[in-house]
mmCIF file of C-alpha atoms in Angstrom:
data_model
loop_
_atom_site.group_PDB
_atom_site.id
_atom_site.type_symbol
_atom_site.label_atom_id
_atom_site.label_comp_id
_atom_site.label_asym_id
_atom_site.label_seq_id
_atom_site.Cartn_x
_atom_site.Cartn_y
_atom_site.Cartn_z
ATOM 1 C CA MET A 21 -53.879 55.109 122.498
ATOM 2 C CA THR A 22 -51.284 54.857 125.255
ATOM 3 C CA LEU A 23 -51.477 53.028 128.583
ATOM 4 C CA ARG A 24 -51.448 56.378 130.373
ATOM 5 C CA LEU A 25 -54.435 57.574 128.369
ATOM 6 C CA PHE A 26 -56.248 54.275 128.997
ATOM 7 C CA TRP A 27 -55.929 54.617 132.770
ATOM 8 C CA LYS A 28 -57.127 58.206 132.507
ATOM 9 C CA LEU A 29 -60.217 56.964 130.666
ATOM 10 C CA VAL A 30 -60.771 54.296 133.346
ATOM 11 C CA ARG A 31 -60.599 56.948 136.089
ATOM 12 C CA LEU A 32 -63.135 59.078 134.230
ATOM 13 C CA LEU A 33 -65.404 56.058 133.761
ATOM 14 C CA MET A 34 -65.156 55.278 137.464
ATOM 15 C CA LYS A 35 -66.098 58.851 138.366
ATOM 16 C CA GLU A 36 -69.031 58.628 135.965
ATOM 17 C CA ARG A 37 -70.288 55.362 137.479
ATOM 18 C CA MET A 38 -69.863 56.679 141.030
ATOM 19 C CA GLU A 39 -72.304 59.474 140.256
ATOM 20 C CA TYR A 40 -74.915 56.711 140.512
ATOM 21 C CA ARG A 41 -73.089 54.426 142.900
ATOM 22 C CA GLY A 42 -76.254 52.819 144.221
ATOM 23 C CA ASP A 43 -77.181 51.602 140.754
ATOM 24 C CA PHE A 44 -73.585 50.440 140.154
ATOM 25 C CA PHE A 45 -73.333 48.365 143.332
ATOM 26 C CA LEU A 46 -76.821 46.939 142.965
ATOM 27 C CA ALA A 47 -75.948 45.794 139.447
ATOM 28 C CA ILE A 48 -72.786 44.123 140.742
ATOM 29 C CA ALA A 49 -74.745 42.432 143.551
ATOM 30 C CA ALA A 50 -77.316 41.174 141.035
ATOM 31 C CA GLN A 51 -74.578 39.720 138.827
ATOM 32 C CA ILE A 52 -72.938 38.006 141.807
ATOM 33 C CA ILE A 53 -76.259 36.429 142.816
ATOM 34 C CA SER A 54 -76.959 35.352 139.224
ATOM 35 C CA TYR A 55 -73.625 33.629 138.655
ATOM 36 C CA THR A 56 -73.599 32.125 142.139
ATOM 37 C CA GLY A 57 -76.929 30.583 141.168
ATOM 38 C CA ASP A 58 -75.317 29.097 138.044
ATOM 39 C CA TYR A 59 -72.653 27.441 140.176
ATOM 40 C CA ILE A 60 -75.283 26.071 142.556
ATOM 41 C CA ILE A 61 -77.284 24.589 139.672
ATOM 42 C CA ILE A 62 -74.209 22.806 138.306
ATOM 43 C CA TRP A 63 -73.324 21.612 141.823
ATOM 44 C CA LEU A 64 -76.819 20.209 142.387
ATOM 45 C CA PHE A 65 -76.673 18.474 139.012
ATOM 46 C CA ILE A 66 -73.377 16.793 139.900
ATOM 47 C CA GLN A 67 -74.688 15.802 143.337
ATOM 48 C CA LYS A 68 -77.380 13.844 141.518
ATOM 49 C CA PHE A 69 -75.040 12.027 139.114
ATOM 50 C CA ASN A 70 -71.721 12.251 141.061
ATOM 51 C CA HIS A 71 -69.787 13.291 137.958
ATOM 52 C CA ILE A 72 -70.178 14.468 134.346
ATOM 53 C CA ALA A 73 -68.213 12.438 131.789
ATOM 54 C CA GLY A 74 -65.873 11.439 134.609
ATOM 55 C CA TRP A 75 -65.297 15.035 135.770
ATOM 56 C CA THR A 76 -65.944 15.720 139.460
ATOM 57 C CA TRP A 77 -67.396 18.898 140.980
ATOM 58 C CA PRO A 78 -64.035 20.641 141.649
ATOM 59 C CA GLU A 79 -62.940 19.845 138.073
ATOM 60 C CA ILE A 80 -66.197 21.186 136.617
ATOM 61 C CA ALA A 81 -65.872 24.254 138.857
ATOM 62 C CA LEU A 82 -62.377 24.804 137.462
ATOM 63 C CA LEU A 83 -63.692 24.458 133.918
ATOM 64 C CA TYR A 84 -66.576 26.869 134.389
ATOM 65 C CA SER A 85 -64.507 29.378 136.371
ATOM 66 C CA ILE A 86 -61.838 29.649 133.679
ATOM 67 C CA SER A 87 -64.579 30.231 131.106
ATOM 68 C CA LEU A 88 -66.317 32.931 133.150
ATOM 69 C CA PHE A 89 -63.117 34.615 134.351
ATOM 70 C CA THR A 90 -61.654 34.892 130.845
ATOM 71 C CA TYR A 91 -65.006 36.051 129.482
ATOM 72 C CA ALA A 92 -65.062 38.883 132.006
ATOM 73 C CA LEU A 93 -61.545 39.980 131.072
ATOM 74 C CA GLY A 94 -62.199 39.807 127.336
ATOM 75 C CA ALA A 95 -65.751 41.169 127.324
ATOM 76 C CA ALA A 96 -64.791 44.177 129.447
ATOM 77 C CA PHE A 97 -62.913 45.412 126.383
ATOM 78 C CA SER A 98 -65.212 44.144 123.664
ATOM 79 C CA PHE A 99 -68.796 43.047 124.364
ATOM 80 C CA VAL A 100 -70.690 46.306 124.911
ATOM 81 C CA GLN A 101 -68.413 48.108 122.454
ATOM 82 C CA MET A 102 -69.078 45.586 119.667
ATOM 83 C CA ARG A 103 -72.747 45.108 120.514
ATOM 84 C CA ASP A 104 -73.393 48.863 120.261
ATOM 85 C CA LEU A 105 -71.424 49.132 117.019
ATOM 86 C CA GLU A 106 -74.498 48.093 115.037
ATOM 87 C CA GLY A 107 -76.388 51.165 116.232
ATOM 88 C CA GLN A 108 -73.441 53.477 115.596
ATOM 89 C CA VAL A 109 -73.080 52.207 112.041
ATOM 90 C CA ASN A 110 -76.813 52.406 111.408
ATOM 91 C CA ASN A 111 -77.106 55.948 112.799
ATOM 92 C CA GLY A 112 -73.834 57.248 111.393
ATOM 93 C CA THR A 113 -72.469 58.235 114.812
ATOM 94 C CA LEU A 114 -69.369 56.135 114.206
ATOM 95 C CA ASP A 115 -68.070 58.919 111.960
ATOM 96 C CA ALA A 116 -67.154 60.999 115.027
ATOM 97 C CA LEU A 117 -64.845 58.213 116.159
ATOM 98 C CA LEU A 118 -63.106 57.864 112.807
ATOM 99 C CA VAL A 119 -61.960 61.480 112.674
ATOM 100 C CA LYS A 120 -60.033 61.222 115.948
ATOM 101 C CA PRO A 121 -56.213 61.068 115.617
ATOM 102 C CA VAL A 122 -56.021 57.618 117.262
ATOM 103 C CA ASN A 123 -56.467 54.011 116.207
ATOM 104 C CA PRO A 124 -60.298 53.722 116.046
ATOM 105 C CA TYR A 125 -60.375 50.146 117.367
ATOM 106 C CA LEU A 126 -58.157 50.820 120.364
ATOM 107 C CA TYR A 127 -60.032 53.994 121.195
ATOM 108 C CA LEU A 128 -63.394 52.218 120.947
ATOM 109 C CA ILE A 129 -62.500 49.322 123.243
ATOM 110 C CA CYS A 130 -60.726 51.521 125.795
ATOM 111 C CA ARG A 131 -63.369 54.235 125.865
ATOM 112 C CA GLY A 132 -66.056 51.627 126.473
ATOM 113 C CA PHE A 133 -64.128 49.635 129.108
ATOM 114 C CA ASN A 134 -66.847 48.030 131.249
ATOM 115 C CA LEU A 135 -66.302 48.174 135.007
ATOM 116 C CA GLY A 136 -69.415 46.073 135.592
ATOM 117 C CA TYR A 137 -67.497 42.849 134.992
ATOM 118 C CA ILE A 138 -66.000 43.173 138.473
ATOM 119 C CA ALA A 139 -68.832 40.915 139.651
ATOM 120 C CA HIS A 140 -67.872 38.176 137.194
ATOM 121 C CA LEU A 141 -64.243 38.374 138.287
ATOM 122 C CA VAL A 142 -65.099 38.225 141.993
ATOM 123 C CA VAL A 143 -67.328 35.143 141.670
ATOM 124 C CA SER A 144 -65.282 33.193 139.130
ATOM 125 C CA GLY A 145 -61.952 34.158 140.707
ATOM 126 C CA SER A 146 -63.076 32.985 144.136
ATOM 127 C CA VAL A 147 -64.360 29.642 142.863
ATOM 128 C CA LEU A 148 -61.278 29.214 140.661
ATOM 129 C CA ILE A 149 -58.991 29.579 143.690
ATOM 130 C CA TRP A 150 -61.168 27.147 145.669
ATOM 131 C CA ALA A 151 -61.178 24.582 142.845
ATOM 132 C CA LEU A 152 -57.391 24.702 142.459
ATOM 133 C CA THR A 153 -57.050 24.200 146.212
ATOM 134 C CA ALA A 154 -59.610 21.392 146.367
ATOM 135 C CA LEU A 155 -57.947 19.511 143.516
ATOM 136 C CA ASP A 156 -54.688 19.464 145.442
ATOM 137 C CA LEU A 157 -52.560 19.601 142.301
ATOM 138 C CA GLU A 158 -48.799 19.357 142.457
ATOM 139 C CA TRP A 159 -47.807 22.661 140.926
ATOM 140 C CA SER A 160 -44.575 23.261 139.083
ATOM 141 C CA ALA A 161 -43.328 26.614 137.804
ATOM 142 C CA MET A 162 -44.212 25.570 134.253
ATOM 143 C CA GLN A 163 -47.788 24.679 135.228
ATOM 144 C CA ILE A 164 -48.265 28.041 136.931
ATOM 145 C CA ILE A 165 -46.966 29.803 133.834
ATOM 146 C CA TYR A 166 -49.266 27.651 131.704
ATOM 147 C CA LEU A 167 -52.308 28.605 133.815
ATOM 148 C CA VAL A 168 -51.497 32.314 133.541
ATOM 149 C CA LEU A 169 -50.993 32.010 129.772
ATOM 150 C CA THR A 170 -54.246 30.058 129.551
ATOM 151 C CA ILE A 171 -56.210 32.835 131.246
ATOM 152 C CA ILE A 172 -54.666 35.499 129.014
ATOM 153 C CA SER A 173 -55.247 33.365 125.923
ATOM 154 C CA GLY A 174 -58.857 32.616 126.879
ATOM 155 C CA ALA A 175 -59.585 36.316 127.313
ATOM 156 C CA LEU A 176 -58.022 37.064 123.926
ATOM 157 C CA ILE A 177 -60.035 34.308 122.230
ATOM 158 C CA GLN A 178 -63.285 35.762 123.519
ATOM 159 C CA THR A 179 -62.184 39.289 122.604
ATOM 160 C CA GLY A 180 -61.256 38.117 119.114
ATOM 161 C CA ILE A 181 -64.585 36.364 118.528
ATOM 162 C CA LEU A 182 -66.625 39.298 119.862
ATOM 163 C CA THR A 183 -64.565 41.678 117.727
ATOM 164 C CA THR A 184 -65.218 39.547 114.656
ATOM 165 C CA ILE A 185 -68.946 39.583 115.356
ATOM 166 C CA GLY A 186 -68.889 43.344 115.848
ATOM 167 C CA ALA A 187 -67.032 43.836 112.573
ATOM 168 C CA THR A 188 -69.880 42.206 110.652
ATOM 169 C CA SER A 189 -71.843 45.405 111.371
ATOM 170 C CA PHE A 190 -69.725 47.149 108.747
ATOM 171 C CA ILE A 191 -70.840 44.596 106.163
ATOM 172 C CA TRP A 192 -74.364 43.502 107.152
ATOM 173 C CA VAL A 193 -75.257 46.409 109.503
ATOM 174 C CA ARG A 194 -77.377 44.019 111.582
ATOM 175 C CA SER A 195 -75.284 41.773 113.821
ATOM 176 C CA GLY A 196 -77.238 41.493 117.080
ATOM 177 C CA PHE A 197 -78.378 37.940 116.379
ATOM 178 C CA LEU A 198 -74.750 36.804 116.216
ATOM 179 C CA PHE A 199 -74.173 37.843 119.829
ATOM 180 C CA ASN A 200 -77.114 35.670 120.882
ATOM 181 C CA LEU A 201 -75.536 32.810 118.945
ATOM 182 C CA PHE A 202 -72.186 33.509 120.655
ATOM 183 C CA PHE A 203 -73.661 33.013 124.124
ATOM 184 C CA LYS A 204 -75.607 29.912 123.119
ATOM 185 C CA ILE A 205 -72.471 28.266 121.722
ATOM 186 C CA LYS A 206 -70.368 29.427 124.670
ATOM 187 C CA ASP A 207 -72.704 27.532 126.997
ATOM 188 C CA PHE A 208 -71.257 24.296 125.617
ATOM 189 C CA ILE A 209 -67.901 24.888 127.312
ATOM 190 C CA SER A 210 -69.514 25.013 130.741
ATOM 191 C CA TYR A 211 -69.190 21.228 130.626
ATOM 192 C CA PRO A 212 -66.466 18.777 129.528
ATOM 193 C CA LEU A 213 -66.271 18.371 125.769
ATOM 194 C CA PRO A 214 -66.733 14.542 125.811
ATOM 195 C CA VAL A 215 -70.335 15.120 126.972
ATOM 196 C CA PHE A 216 -71.137 16.120 123.397
ATOM 197 C CA GLY A 217 -70.881 14.223 120.132
ATOM 198 C CA THR A 218 -67.945 14.234 117.750
ATOM 199 C CA PHE A 219 -69.460 16.956 115.565
ATOM 200 C CA ILE A 220 -69.715 19.418 118.481
ATOM 201 C CA GLN A 221 -66.192 18.576 119.621
ATOM 202 C CA ILE A 222 -64.788 19.257 116.142
ATOM 203 C CA LEU A 223 -66.882 22.449 115.841
ATOM 204 C CA LEU A 224 -65.589 23.840 119.152
ATOM 205 C CA THR A 225 -62.005 22.876 118.353
ATOM 206 C CA PHE A 226 -61.377 23.589 114.676
ATOM 207 C CA VAL A 227 -64.184 25.956 113.619
ATOM 208 C CA ILE A 228 -65.065 28.099 116.646
ATOM 209 C CA PRO A 229 -62.185 27.572 119.099
ATOM 210 C CA PHE A 230 -64.160 27.830 122.343
ATOM 211 C CA ALA A 231 -62.651 24.585 123.641
ATOM 212 C CA PHE A 232 -59.245 26.278 123.767
ATOM 213 C CA ILE A 233 -60.581 28.685 126.394
ATOM 214 C CA ASN A 234 -60.939 26.133 129.164
ATOM 215 C CA TYR A 235 -61.366 22.474 128.193
ATOM 216 C CA TYR A 236 -57.964 21.762 126.672
ATOM 217 C CA PRO A 237 -55.989 23.800 129.235
ATOM 218 C CA ALA A 238 -57.914 22.202 132.120
ATOM 219 C CA SER A 239 -57.390 18.737 130.641
ATOM 220 C CA PHE A 240 -53.664 19.388 130.472
ATOM 221 C CA LEU A 241 -53.475 20.649 134.058
ATOM 222 C CA LEU A 242 -55.547 17.683 135.282
ATOM 223 C CA SER A 243 -53.532 15.186 133.186
ATOM 224 C CA ARG A 244 -56.633 14.077 131.291
ATOM 225 C CA ASP A 245 -56.507 12.635 127.785
ATOM 226 C CA THR A 246 -58.404 14.398 125.012
ATOM 227 C CA MET A 247 -59.727 12.870 121.829
ATOM 228 C CA LEU A 248 -58.629 15.545 119.357
ATOM 229 C CA LEU A 249 -55.375 16.961 120.771
ATOM 230 C CA SER A 250 -52.327 15.202 122.163
ATOM 231 C CA ASP A 251 -50.307 16.273 125.204
ATOM 232 C CA GLU A 252 -47.514 17.493 122.923
ATOM 233 C CA VAL A 253 -49.863 20.031 121.346
ATOM 234 C CA MET A 254 -51.111 21.407 124.660
ATOM 235 C CA TRP A 255 -48.292 23.946 124.903
ATOM 236 C CA LEU A 256 -49.490 25.424 121.626
ATOM 237 C CA VAL A 257 -52.963 26.031 123.093
ATOM 238 C CA PRO A 258 -52.065 29.459 124.617
ATOM 239 C CA LEU A 259 -51.094 30.653 121.137
ATOM 240 C CA MET A 260 -54.717 30.395 120.011
ATOM 241 C CA GLY A 261 -55.644 33.536 121.967
ATOM 242 C CA PRO A 262 -53.233 35.952 120.254
ATOM 243 C CA LEU A 263 -54.080 34.414 116.873
ATOM 244 C CA CYS A 264 -57.842 34.843 117.398
ATOM 245 C CA CYS A 265 -57.443 38.384 118.684
ATOM 246 C CA LEU A 266 -55.190 39.351 115.780
ATOM 247 C CA ALA A 267 -57.600 37.799 113.266
ATOM 248 C CA GLY A 268 -60.531 39.643 114.858
ATOM 249 C CA TYR A 269 -58.617 42.934 114.814
ATOM 250 C CA ARG A 270 -57.609 42.495 111.171
ATOM 251 C CA PHE A 271 -61.191 41.726 110.178
ATOM 252 C CA TRP A 272 -62.449 44.744 112.159
ATOM 253 C CA MET A 273 -59.975 47.054 110.420
ATOM 254 C CA TYR A 274 -60.953 45.548 107.077
ATOM 255 C CA GLY A 275 -64.589 46.304 107.871
ATOM 256 C CA VAL A 276 -63.980 49.859 109.059
ATOM 257 C CA ASN A 277 -61.967 50.578 105.907
ATOM 258 C CA ARG A 278 -65.044 49.562 103.884
ATOM 259 C CA TYR A 279 -67.350 51.729 105.995
ATOM 260 C CA GLN A 280 -68.820 54.606 103.976
ATOM 261 C CA GLY A 281 -71.093 56.254 106.499
ATOM 262 C CA ALA A 282 -74.750 55.774 107.429
ATOM 263 C CA GLY A 283 -76.529 53.863 104.704
ATOM 264 C CA GLY A 284 -73.231 53.420 102.807
#
């Protein structure tokens, strides 16, 4: 799978979606309204209590926007592809993918690239820019680089976790319930980690590294202390993304190598 072939697939997907452009744009509008509503709910909540664990509205907006923006980038290459993998394994239609002369994982995620996440990017990107402006941070070149690396890393973390969940289809066949669990756990990082108890903080740091998507990077940019990681470790945070993605890919390839066909 080359970059040239990927862009060719994207162009074909765009042509396919534009055959029903009304449905495509209505879906995007619905997503924009839905996520705008989420922001409004959080804003109203903070207006009632002024802050959450000492975090103000622009800081919470930054936190939530990084989470949503990186989810959109990562899920565009992994969510639908991994969610539908259960059905392909169960029905045996995955076999057609495995006989193609390309890396099956790369072909799967590129072929299923989801253009619908444009809505997520528009909403979260707009609020992210506003939050960074409202916070009036003194930016250095290193901080800008850190923010870019954070966004890339966050997208890779979510891709890696979704890929890992999808790979369980090769072993258990049924994996849909794990995606529901993914979204329920991901809801925790919509708020600052100190809101939750020590157990949740440890879980989201050392077991399921959701906190590395937005909380630790945002804390570093905002010069906030964290309970579990020191400032010296913050520059290692962007490494979590490549590590998670690589681990997810390795597990997926391990699973596909064990795949023996429908009912195998």
